[in-house]
N, CA and C atoms as an extended XYZ file, in Angstrom:
441
Properties=species:S:1:pos:R:3:atomname:S:1:resname:S:1:resid:I:1 pbc="F F F"
N        -7.979      -12.686        0.794 N   MET     1
C        -6.695      -13.305        1.040 CA  MET     1
C        -6.880      -14.321        2.162 C   MET     1
N        -6.395      -15.511        1.946 N   THR     2
C        -6.543      -16.550        2.964 CA  THR     2
C        -5.617      -16.266        4.147 C   THR     2
N        -5.954      -16.853        5.289 N   ALA     3
C        -5.140      -16.653        6.491 CA  ALA     3
C        -3.721      -17.172        6.285 C   ALA     3
N        -3.581      -18.289        5.580 N   VAL     4
C        -2.247      -18.851        5.324 CA  VAL     4
C        -1.444      -17.887        4.452 C   VAL     4
N        -2.070      -17.374        3.390 N   HIS     5
C        -1.390      -16.432        2.500 CA  HIS     5
C        -1.026      -15.151        3.251 C   HIS     5
N        -1.943      -14.690        4.095 N   GLN     6
C        -1.702      -13.484        4.881 CA  GLN     6
C        -0.514      -13.687        5.834 C   GLN     6
N        -0.437      -14.841        6.484 N   ASN     7
C         0.686      -15.127        7.376 CA  ASN     7
C         2.003      -15.221        6.612 C   ASN     7
N         1.972      -15.819        5.424 N   ASP     8
C         3.178      -15.892        4.590 CA  ASP     8
C         3.640      -14.487        4.196 C   ASP     8
N         2.693      -13.653        3.811 N   ARG     9
C         3.032      -12.270        3.438 CA  ARG     9
C         3.581      -11.506        4.634 C   ARG     9
N         2.975      -11.705        5.809 N   LEU    10
C         3.459      -11.037        7.020 CA  LEU    10
C         4.904      -11.439        7.290 C   LEU    10
N         5.186      -12.728        7.239 N   ARG    11
C         6.559      -13.203        7.470 CA  ARG    11
C         7.527      -12.598        6.451 C   ARG    11
N         7.132      -12.551        5.195 N   ALA    12
C         7.994      -11.994        4.142 CA  ALA    12
C         8.244      -10.499        4.369 C   ALA    12
N         7.210       -9.784        4.775 N   MET    13
C         7.365       -8.347        5.022 CA  MET    13
C         8.275       -8.085        6.220 C   MET    13
N         8.111       -8.870        7.270 N   LEU    14
C         8.967       -8.718        8.443 CA  LEU    14
C        10.412       -9.084        8.102 C   LEU    14
N        10.594      -10.098        7.280 N   GLN    15
C        11.940      -10.473        6.845 CA  GLN    15
C        12.592       -9.342        6.055 C   GLN    15
N        11.811       -8.682        5.208 N   LYS    16
C        12.330       -7.538        4.435 CA  LYS    16
C        12.803       -6.432        5.377 C   LYS    16
N        12.036       -6.177        6.435 N   LEU    17
C        12.448       -5.167        7.415 CA  LEU    17
C        13.760       -5.569        8.077 C   LEU    17
N        13.875       -6.831        8.445 N   ARG    18
C        15.115       -7.319        9.072 CA  ARG    18
C        16.297       -7.152        8.119 C   ARG    18
N        16.093       -7.474        6.844 N   GLN    19
C        17.158       -7.342        5.849 CA  GLN    19
C        17.612       -5.893        5.705 C   GLN    19
N        16.703       -4.974        5.968 N   CYS    20
C        17.031       -3.546        5.887 CA  CYS    20
C        17.581       -3.022        7.216 C   CYS    20
N        17.797       -3.936        8.167 N   GLY    21
C        18.373       -3.549        9.454 CA  GLY    21
C        17.393       -2.878       10.401 C   GLY    21
N        16.116       -3.101       10.189 N   MET    22
C        15.105       -2.456       11.019 CA  MET    22
C        14.618       -3.397       12.112 C   MET    22
N        14.271       -2.799       13.242 N   ARG    23
C        13.721       -3.579       14.351 CA  ARG    23
C        12.275       -3.958       14.054 C   ARG    23
N        11.889       -5.097       14.544 N   ILE    24
C        10.504       -5.550       14.426 CA  ILE    24
C         9.816       -5.221       15.747 C   ILE    24
N         9.021       -4.173       15.744 N   THR    25
C         8.323       -3.751       16.950 CA  THR    25
C         6.877       -4.231       16.890 C   THR    25
N         6.219       -4.318       18.037 N   PRO    26
C         4.798       -4.702       18.027 CA  PRO    26
C         3.944       -3.730       17.203 C   PRO    26
N         4.290       -2.438       17.247 N   GLN    27
C         3.528       -1.447       16.484 CA  GLN    27
C         3.703       -1.657       14.985 C   GLN    27
N         4.931       -1.874       14.540 N   ARG    28
C         5.160       -2.115       13.113 CA  ARG    28
C         4.443       -3.377       12.663 C   ARG    28
N         4.526       -4.408       13.470 N   THR    29
C         3.868       -5.665       13.121 CA  THR    29
C         2.360       -5.469       13.013 C   THR    29
N         1.786       -4.743       13.938 N   GLU    30
C         0.328       -4.508       13.909 CA  GLU    30
C        -0.075       -3.679       12.692 C   GLU    30
N         0.714       -2.672       12.359 N   ILE    31
C         0.399       -1.838       11.185 CA  ILE    31
C         0.464       -2.692        9.920 C   ILE    31
N         1.456       -3.554        9.802 N   ILE    32
C         1.537       -4.437        8.632 CA  ILE    32
C         0.330       -5.361        8.586 C   ILE    32
N        -0.057       -5.920        9.723 N   LYS    33
C        -1.241       -6.794        9.757 CA  LYS    33
C        -2.473       -6.046        9.267 C   LYS    33
N        -2.648       -4.817        9.708 N   ILE    34
C        -3.795       -4.013        9.279 CA  ILE    34
C        -3.750       -3.817        7.767 C   ILE    34
N        -2.577       -3.500        7.242 N   MET    35
C        -2.461       -3.263        5.806 CA  MET    35
C        -2.750       -4.529        4.997 C   MET    35
N        -2.466       -5.684        5.568 N   LEU    36
C        -2.764       -6.948        4.891 CA  LEU    36
C        -4.238       -7.309        4.956 C   LEU    36
N        -4.953       -6.729        5.910 N   GLU    37
C        -6.373       -7.030        6.094 CA  GLU    37
C        -7.285       -6.093        5.317 C   GLU    37
N        -6.810       -4.891        5.005 N   VAL    38
C        -7.681       -3.844        4.454 CA  VAL    38
C        -7.408       -3.663        2.957 C   VAL    38
N        -8.344       -4.088        2.097 N   PRO    39
C        -8.125       -3.972        0.655 CA  PRO    39
C        -8.488       -2.600        0.079 C   PRO    39
N        -8.809       -1.634        0.931 N   THR    40
C        -9.366       -0.366        0.441 CA  THR    40
C        -8.393        0.803        0.410 C   THR    40
N        -7.091        0.568        0.439 N   HIS    41
C        -6.100        1.640        0.372 CA  HIS    41
C        -6.332        2.658        1.488 C   HIS    41
N        -6.161        2.246        2.739 N   PRO    42
C        -6.520        3.107        3.860 CA  PRO    42
C        -5.632        4.347        3.988 C   PRO    42
N        -6.228        5.382        4.539 N   SER    43
C        -5.489        6.612        4.846 CA  SER    43
C        -4.705        6.392        6.133 C   SER    43
N        -3.790        7.315        6.402 N   VAL    44
C        -3.013        7.245        7.636 CA  VAL    44
C        -3.953        7.273        8.833 C   VAL    44
N        -4.972        8.130        8.779 N   ASP    45
C        -5.905        8.235        9.898 CA  ASP    45
C        -6.676        6.930       10.114 C   ASP    45
N        -7.066        6.265        9.040 N   THR    46
C        -7.763        4.986        9.166 CA  THR    46
C        -6.867        3.951        9.840 C   THR    46
N        -5.609        3.893        9.417 N   VAL    47
C        -4.663        2.959       10.041 CA  VAL    47
C        -4.477        3.320       11.510 C   VAL    47
N        -4.350        4.615       11.792 N   PHE    48
C        -4.174        5.087       13.169 CA  PHE    48
C        -5.351        4.647       14.046 C   PHE    48
N        -6.575        4.829       13.570 N   GLN    49
C        -7.755        4.443       14.341 CA  GLN    49
C        -7.777        2.930       14.585 C   GLN    49
N        -7.397        2.150       13.587 N   ARG    50
C        -7.392        0.686       13.743 CA  ARG    50
C        -6.302        0.228       14.710 C   ARG    50
N        -5.094        0.785       14.595 N   VAL    51
C        -3.990        0.317       15.436 CA  VAL    51
C        -4.188        0.746       16.892 C   VAL    51
N        -4.909        1.833       17.105 N   ARG    52
C        -5.181        2.282       18.486 CA  ARG    52
C        -6.064        1.297       19.235 C   ARG    52
N        -6.785        0.457       18.527 N   GLN    53
C        -7.624       -0.540       19.193 CA  GLN    53
C        -6.781       -1.554       19.962 C   GLN    53
N        -5.581       -1.837       19.470 N   THR    54
C        -4.712       -2.796       20.146 CA  THR    54
C        -3.508       -2.131       20.814 C   THR    54
N        -3.173       -0.917       20.403 N   HIS    55
C        -2.048       -0.160       20.969 CA  HIS    55
C        -2.535        1.259       21.268 C   HIS    55
N        -3.315        1.442       22.339 N   PRO    56
C        -3.957        2.731       22.600 CA  PRO    56
C        -2.995        3.902       22.804 C   PRO    56
N        -1.758        3.626       23.151 N   SER    57
C        -0.826        4.727       23.412 CA  SER    57
C        -0.041        5.144       22.167 C   SER    57
N        -0.255        4.501       21.033 N   ILE    58
C         0.490        4.851       19.825 CA  ILE    58
C         0.105        6.249       19.357 C   ILE    58
N         1.065        6.990       18.853 N   SER    59
C         0.792        8.345       18.381 CA  SER    59
C         0.578        8.348       16.866 C   SER    59
N        -0.095        9.386       16.401 N   LEU    60
C        -0.299        9.549       14.963 CA  LEU    60
C         1.053        9.700       14.267 C   LEU    60
N         1.995       10.395       14.902 N   ALA    61
C         3.334       10.564       14.324 CA  ALA    61
C         4.020        9.215       14.124 C   ALA    61
N         3.842        8.292       15.051 N   THR    62
C         4.435        6.959       14.915 CA  THR    62
C         3.834        6.225       13.729 C   THR    62
N         2.531        6.362       13.539 N   VAL    63
C         1.884        5.710       12.401 CA  VAL    63
C         2.400        6.314       11.096 C   VAL    63
N         2.487        7.652       11.007 N   TYR    64
C         3.036        8.308        9.814 CA  TYR    64
C         4.443        7.800        9.528 C   TYR    64
N         5.291        7.826       10.535 N   THR    65
C         6.682        7.417       10.377 CA  THR    65
C         6.784        5.961        9.949 C   THR    65
N         5.984        5.114       10.573 N   THR    66
C         6.021        3.686       10.242 CA  THR    66
C         5.568        3.444        8.809 C   THR    66
N         4.471        4.066        8.392 N   LEU    67
C         3.988        3.886        7.018 CA  LEU    67
C         5.010        4.408        6.016 C   LEU    67
N         5.611        5.565        6.297 N   ASP    68
C         6.660        6.100        5.420 CA  ASP    68
C         7.818        5.123        5.302 C   ASP    68
N         8.244        4.590        6.431 N   THR    69
C         9.360        3.650        6.455 CA  THR    69
C         9.020        2.386        5.677 C   THR    69
N         7.830        1.849        5.893 N   LEU    70
C         7.412        0.638        5.199 CA  LEU    70
C         7.323        0.858        3.690 C   LEU    70
N         6.892        2.048        3.276 N   ALA    71
C         6.846        2.364        1.845 CA  ALA    71
C         8.266        2.525        1.291 C   ALA    71
N         9.132        3.171        2.045 N   ARG    72
C        10.511        3.411        1.586 CA  ARG    72
C        11.257        2.102        1.332 C   ARG    72
N        11.043        1.108        2.184 N   VAL    73
C        11.752       -0.168        2.014 CA  VAL    73
C        10.999       -1.142        1.097 C   VAL    73
N         9.862       -0.721        0.556 N   GLY    74
C         9.152       -1.529       -0.422 CA  GLY    74
C         8.178       -2.538        0.124 C   GLY    74
N         7.823       -2.417        1.404 N   VAL    75
C         6.850       -3.334        1.998 CA  VAL    75
C         5.431       -2.895        1.666 C   VAL    75
N         5.225       -1.579        1.566 N   LEU    76
C         3.935       -0.999        1.191 CA  LEU    76
C         4.148       -0.079       -0.001 C   LEU    76
N         3.059        0.333       -0.605 N   GLN    77
C         3.111        1.308       -1.686 CA  GLN    77
C         2.229        2.487       -1.295 C   GLN    77
N         2.762        3.696       -1.418 N   GLU    78
C         1.927        4.878       -1.199 CA  GLU    78
C         1.163        5.156       -2.481 C   GLU    78
N        -0.119        5.438       -2.348 N   VAL    79
C        -0.966        5.704       -3.503 CA  VAL    79
C        -0.969        7.207       -3.751 C   VAL    79
N        -0.458        7.609       -4.889 N   ALA    80
C        -0.354        9.028       -5.232 CA  ALA    80
C        -1.684        9.552       -5.775 C   ALA    80
N        -1.851       10.859       -5.697 N   GLY    81
C        -2.973       11.527       -6.351 CA  GLY    81
C        -4.293       11.481       -5.628 C   GLY    81
N        -4.300       11.093       -4.355 N   THR    82
C        -5.577       10.942       -3.653 CA  THR    82
C        -5.948       12.169       -2.828 C   THR    82
N        -5.024       13.100       -2.647 N   GLY    83
C        -5.304       14.277       -1.826 CA  GLY    83
C        -5.042       14.036       -0.351 C   GLY    83
N        -4.882       12.794        0.051 N   GLU    84
C        -4.499       12.446        1.416 CA  GLU    84
C        -3.556       11.262        1.327 C   GLU    84
N        -2.776       11.059        2.339 N   ARG    85
C        -1.803        9.970        2.315 CA  ARG    85
C        -2.530        8.643        2.473 C   ARG    85
N        -2.478        7.814        1.443 N   ARG    86
C        -3.103        6.492        1.470 CA  ARG    86
C        -2.078        5.465        1.022 C   ARG    86
N        -2.242        4.251        1.536 N   PHE    87
C        -1.245        3.217        1.302 CA  PHE    87
C        -1.893        1.918        0.859 C   PHE    87
N        -1.102        1.104        0.159 N   ASP    88
C        -1.561       -0.185       -0.347 CA  ASP    88
C        -0.569       -1.249        0.104 C   ASP    88
N        -1.046       -2.177        0.895 N   GLY    89
C        -0.225       -3.300        1.310 CA  GLY    89
C        -0.927       -4.609        1.046 C   GLY    89
N        -2.162       -4.513        0.576 N   TYR    90
C        -3.002       -5.686        0.389 CA  TYR    90
C        -2.646       -6.431       -0.900 C   TYR    90
N        -2.554       -5.702       -1.991 N   ASN    91
C        -2.323       -6.296       -3.308 CA  ASN    91
C        -0.864       -6.067       -3.708 C   ASN    91
N        -0.044       -7.111       -3.647 N   ARG    92
C         1.366       -6.954       -3.964 CA  ARG    92
C         1.702       -7.340       -5.400 C   ARG    92
N         0.723       -7.834       -6.147 N   SER    93
C         1.019       -8.093       -7.546 CA  SER    93
C         1.213       -6.744       -8.241 C   SER    93
N         2.030       -6.700       -9.288 N   PRO    94
C         2.219       -5.417       -9.982 CA  PRO    94
C         0.871       -4.900      -10.483 C   PRO    94
N         0.530       -3.708      -10.082 N   HIS    95
C        -0.738       -3.113      -10.483 CA  HIS    95
C        -0.650       -1.602      -10.351 C   HIS    95
N        -1.581       -0.936      -10.976 N   GLY    96
C        -1.690        0.509      -10.866 CA  GLY    96
C        -2.937        0.871      -10.090 C   GLY    96
N        -3.184        2.170      -10.000 N   HIS    97
C        -4.360        2.649       -9.281 CA  HIS    97
C        -5.124        3.654      -10.127 C   HIS    97
N        -6.447        3.555      -10.055 N   LEU    98
C        -7.345        4.538      -10.642 CA  LEU    98
C        -7.884        5.374       -9.488 C   LEU    98
N        -7.669        6.679       -9.533 N   VAL    99
C        -8.076        7.566       -8.442 CA  VAL    99
C        -9.102        8.552       -8.974 C   VAL    99
N       -10.293        8.552       -8.375 N   CYS   100
C       -11.345        9.490       -8.768 CA  CYS   100
C       -11.106       10.830       -8.088 C   CYS   100
N       -11.001       11.888       -8.871 N   ARG   101
C       -10.744       13.211       -8.301 CA  ARG   101
C       -12.002       13.832       -7.689 C   ARG   101
N       -13.166       13.215       -7.929 N   CYS   102
C       -14.406       13.735       -7.348 CA  CYS   102
C       -14.688       13.128       -5.976 C   CYS   102
N       -14.745       11.812       -5.907 N   CYS   103
C       -15.124       11.153       -4.651 CA  CYS   103
C       -13.941       10.575       -3.887 C   CYS   103
N       -12.757       10.531       -4.514 N   GLY   104
C       -11.573       10.018       -3.845 CA  GLY   104
C       -11.432        8.507       -3.863 C   GLY   104
N       -12.327        7.816       -4.564 N   ALA   105
C       -12.240        6.356       -4.627 CA  ALA   105
C       -10.930        5.938       -5.282 C   ALA   105
N       -10.376        4.834       -4.793 N   VAL   106
C        -9.155        4.262       -5.363 CA  VAL   106
C        -9.462        2.818       -5.731 C   VAL   106
N        -9.149        2.471       -6.959 N   GLU   107
C        -9.397        1.108       -7.436 CA  GLU   107
C        -8.100        0.548       -8.014 C   GLU   107
N        -7.823       -0.720       -7.730 N   ASP   108
C        -6.668       -1.368       -8.332 CA  ASP   108
C        -6.916       -1.581       -9.819 C   ASP   108
N        -5.838       -1.492      -10.592 N   MET   109
C        -5.917       -1.645      -12.038 CA  MET   109
C        -4.843       -2.642      -12.466 C   MET   109
N        -5.261       -3.693      -13.163 N   GLU   110
C        -4.284       -4.645      -13.697 CA  GLU   110
C        -3.457       -3.951      -14.760 C   GLU   110
N        -2.183       -4.306      -14.806 N   LEU   111
C        -1.293       -3.753      -15.821 CA  LEU   111
C        -1.191       -4.727      -16.984 C   LEU   111
N        -1.039       -4.205      -18.184 N   PRO   112
C        -0.933       -5.102      -19.336 CA  PRO   112
C         0.328       -5.956      -19.254 C   PRO   112
N         0.237       -7.210      -19.651 N   PRO   113
C         1.404       -8.095      -19.555 CA  PRO   113
C         2.588       -7.604      -20.390 C   PRO   113
N         2.336       -6.742      -21.369 N   GLN   114
C         3.416       -6.222      -22.204 CA  GLN   114
C         4.417       -5.391      -21.400 C   GLN   114
N         3.996       -4.888      -20.221 N   LEU   115
C         4.913       -4.097      -19.405 CA  LEU   115
C         6.003       -4.947      -18.767 C   LEU   115
N         5.724       -6.238      -18.599 N   ASP   116
C         6.698       -7.124      -17.976 CA  ASP   116
C         7.944       -7.192      -18.848 C   ASP   116
N         9.026       -6.702      -18.347 N   GLY   117
C        10.294       -6.711      -19.074 CA  GLY   117
C        10.484       -5.556      -20.036 C   GLY   117
N         9.460       -4.731      -20.238 N   PHE   118
C         9.548       -3.620      -21.189 CA  PHE   118
C        10.709       -2.674      -20.864 C   PHE   118
N        10.814       -2.273      -19.607 N   PHE   119
C        11.827       -1.283      -19.242 CA  PHE   119
C        13.235       -1.860      -19.345 C   PHE   119
N        13.369       -3.157      -19.102 N   THR   120
C        14.672       -3.801      -19.255 CA  THR   120
C        15.047       -3.866      -20.730 C   THR   120
N        14.103       -4.268      -21.563 N   LYS   121
C        14.383       -4.415      -22.999 CA  LYS   121
C        14.627       -3.070      -23.674 C   LYS   121
N        13.774       -2.099      -23.417 N   VAL   122
C        13.830       -0.829      -24.137 CA  VAL   122
C        14.847        0.143      -23.535 C   VAL   122
N        14.947        0.165      -22.205 N   HIS   123
C        15.795        1.164      -21.548 CA  HIS   123
C        16.974        0.566      -20.791 C   HIS   123
N        17.137       -0.749      -20.848 N   ASP   124
C        18.188       -1.427      -20.090 CA  ASP   124
C        18.147       -1.006      -18.624 C   ASP   124
N        16.938       -1.013      -18.067 N   PHE   125
C        16.702       -0.591      -16.690 CA  PHE   125
C        15.961       -1.693      -15.963 C   PHE   125
N        16.525       -2.169      -14.863 N   GLN   126
C        15.889       -3.215      -14.058 CA  GLN   126
C        15.009       -2.559      -13.002 C   GLN   126
N        13.714       -2.503      -13.250 N   ALA   127
C        12.777       -1.878      -12.313 CA  ALA   127
C        12.569       -2.772      -11.101 C   ALA   127
N        12.561       -2.166       -9.921 N   GLU   128
C        12.273       -2.894       -8.681 CA  GLU   128
C        10.842       -2.686       -8.237 C   GLU   128
N        10.258       -1.583       -8.648 N   SER   129
C         8.853       -1.327       -8.345 CA  SER   129
C         8.296       -0.406       -9.423 C   SER   129
N         6.996       -0.394       -9.494 N   LEU   130
C         6.311        0.429      -10.489 CA  LEU   130
C         5.112        1.065       -9.817 C   LEU   130
N         4.960        2.373       -9.984 N   GLN   131
C         3.787        3.054       -9.460 CA  GLN   131
C         3.130        3.781      -10.617 C   GLN   131
N         1.947        3.350      -10.950 N   LEU   132
C         1.184        3.965      -12.023 CA  LEU   132
C        -0.160        4.377      -11.447 C   LEU   132
N        -0.431        5.668      -11.472 N   THR   133
C        -1.693        6.186      -10.957 CA  THR   133
C        -2.352        7.017      -12.045 C   THR   133
N        -3.579        6.656      -12.374 N   LEU   134
C        -4.378        7.434      -13.302 CA  LEU   134
C        -5.441        8.179      -12.504 C   LEU   134
N        -5.488        9.468      -12.677 N   THR   135
C        -6.466       10.301      -11.975 CA  THR   135
C        -7.524       10.741      -12.966 C   THR   135
N        -8.791       10.649      -12.551 N   GLY   136
C        -9.889       11.037      -13.431 CA  GLY   136
C       -11.199       10.987      -12.675 C   GLY   136
N       -12.260       10.617      -13.376 N   ILE   137
C       -13.595       10.578      -12.771 CA  ILE   137
C       -14.158        9.170      -12.935 C   ILE   137
N       -14.543        8.573      -11.806 N   CYS   138
C       -15.072        7.201      -11.839 CA  CYS   138
C       -16.474        7.174      -12.470 C   CYS   138
N       -16.902        5.974      -12.812 N   ALA   139
C       -18.207        5.795      -13.463 CA  ALA   139
C       -19.349        6.290      -12.579 C   ALA   139
N       -19.279        6.032      -11.278 N   ALA   140
C       -20.364        6.445      -10.382 CA  ALA   140
C       -20.495        7.976      -10.360 C   ALA   140
N       -19.387        8.675      -10.309 N   CYS   141
C       -19.443       10.149      -10.300 CA  CYS   141
C       -19.889       10.685      -11.654 C   CYS   141
N       -19.450       10.059      -12.733 N   ARG   142
C       -19.899       10.486      -14.068 CA  ARG   142
C       -21.403       10.299      -14.195 C   ARG   142
N       -21.917        9.157      -13.725 N   ASP   143
C       -23.352        8.893      -13.806 CA  ASP   143
C       -24.132        9.883      -12.957 C   ASP   143
N       -23.614       10.163      -11.752 N   GLN   144
C       -24.283       11.073      -10.823 CA  GLN   144
C       -24.332       12.495      -11.381 C   GLN   144
N       -23.268       12.904      -12.028 N   ASP   145
C       -23.181       14.271      -12.546 CA  ASP   145
C       -23.614       14.376      -14.001 C   ASP   145
N       -24.015       13.256      -14.598 N   GLY   146
C       -24.469       13.262      -15.980 CA  GLY   146
C       -23.352       13.530      -16.973 C   GLY   146
N       -22.138       13.131      -16.633 N   LEU   147
C       -20.990       13.369      -17.526 CA  LEU   147
C       -20.815       12.226      -18.517 C   LEU   147
């Protein structure tokens, strides 16, 4: 992601928080910046370790609360099925996740274009977000275990 695109996304995410009546704190801003920099679906602990580099007094509870809040208002997406709380703020295009139940790897998955508008046409439902997680065994684990 280019620096210009990252700054545009940061501004848009902060604007979304303002629209939801939330304060823009230095801690929230730093957590969003981290999520925009890390394409690997970081865990809460990973975010906590990174944000402590610039905000050493931040608590783990604050990071949990902030990530929950950001996911609730649609700024981030929580990745289900990983066994630990992990979040996605890097890739905002509609996509799903492939989660390996052996090694815990999470990979973004493009969604078929046929899904665009499907729920509106078939169910008369205007979706605001979509979370699709497939859990299974990645190629590396299958190769390693001879599956």
